[in-house]
């Protein structure tokens, strides 16, 4: 089964068609059977205001946006909800159903308060639950996060690093070699996917679409058209994701994620 390790869904921000129903239609056409879902950025913070100050209204919006993903209970797809964390480091909202963390900002956007003690305690909780973190950040912050803050935490760099300083900067910094650094293929060029696999292997690489920015069908075709060794292709298209999620600690039988989906999904009966 194909698993999309990177897609955004929400219903508060209406600037794009990005509801779960929008995603599910496209996933069905691409034979995607499971998906890791994150909130859309505009439901989490105001990315256009560098000096953005948090407000109760934004905290509520974040809470509702993250809760929407937990509420999804579709018959046709297994959903792995990831918690989109921001500067209130609201890890008390983490539930057993959460399968990972989304950590996201671009240059020019309000910055994460890495020196806030709440950041450290959030990371401690993330480490304890063994939740993977999808980290999209500027290059310098990516380095600091991986080298100084994320010891013992699996970090997934999306887009093969395109928005974390670039694929080559990550190579030069020696990050792709690290056992706890994974990657997804969303919107990365076929040449970079091929080069990553040649140099670093396929074990820590996962297919992702970055819906609604990427089209699940064509992102999947991009991987299939590489004509990888079939075993390697199967790992990239889902096997690696399952291996990553099996490590996540939860007191819930069947692991994190949508429970109805779980009963039909790849972790069923575990
Ligand atoms: Zn994304």
Coordinates of N, CA, C and O and ligand atoms in Angstrom, one line a residue, residues 6 8 38 102 136 159 210 213, ligand 1:
X6 N 3.3 13.1 3.7 CA 3.3 14.6 3.9 C 2.2 15.2 3.1 O 2.2 15.4 1.9
X8 N -1.2 18.3 3.7 CA -1.9 19.2 4.6 C -3.3 19.2 4.4 O -3.8 19.3 3.2
X38 N -1.0 17.0 8.2 CA -0.7 18.2 9.0 C -1.7 19.3 8.7 O -2.2 19.3 7.6
X102 N 4.7 18.3 13.4 CA 5.0 19.2 12.2 C 5.6 20.5 12.8 O 5.0 21.1 13.7
X136 N 10.6 21.8 8.9 CA 10.9 22.7 7.7 C 11.3 24.0 8.3 O 10.5 24.6 9.0
X159 N 10.9 17.6 1.4 CA 11.3 18.1 0.1 C 12.8 17.9 -0.2 O 13.4 18.7 -0.9
X210 N 3.1 16.6 -0.4 CA 2.8 18.0 0.0 C 1.6 18.6 -0.5 O 1.5 19.8 -0.9
X213 N 0.0 21.7 -2.2 CA 1.0 22.3 -3.1 C 1.5 21.4 -4.1 O 1.8 21.7 -5.2
Ligands
LIG1 ZN1 4.2 20.8 3.6

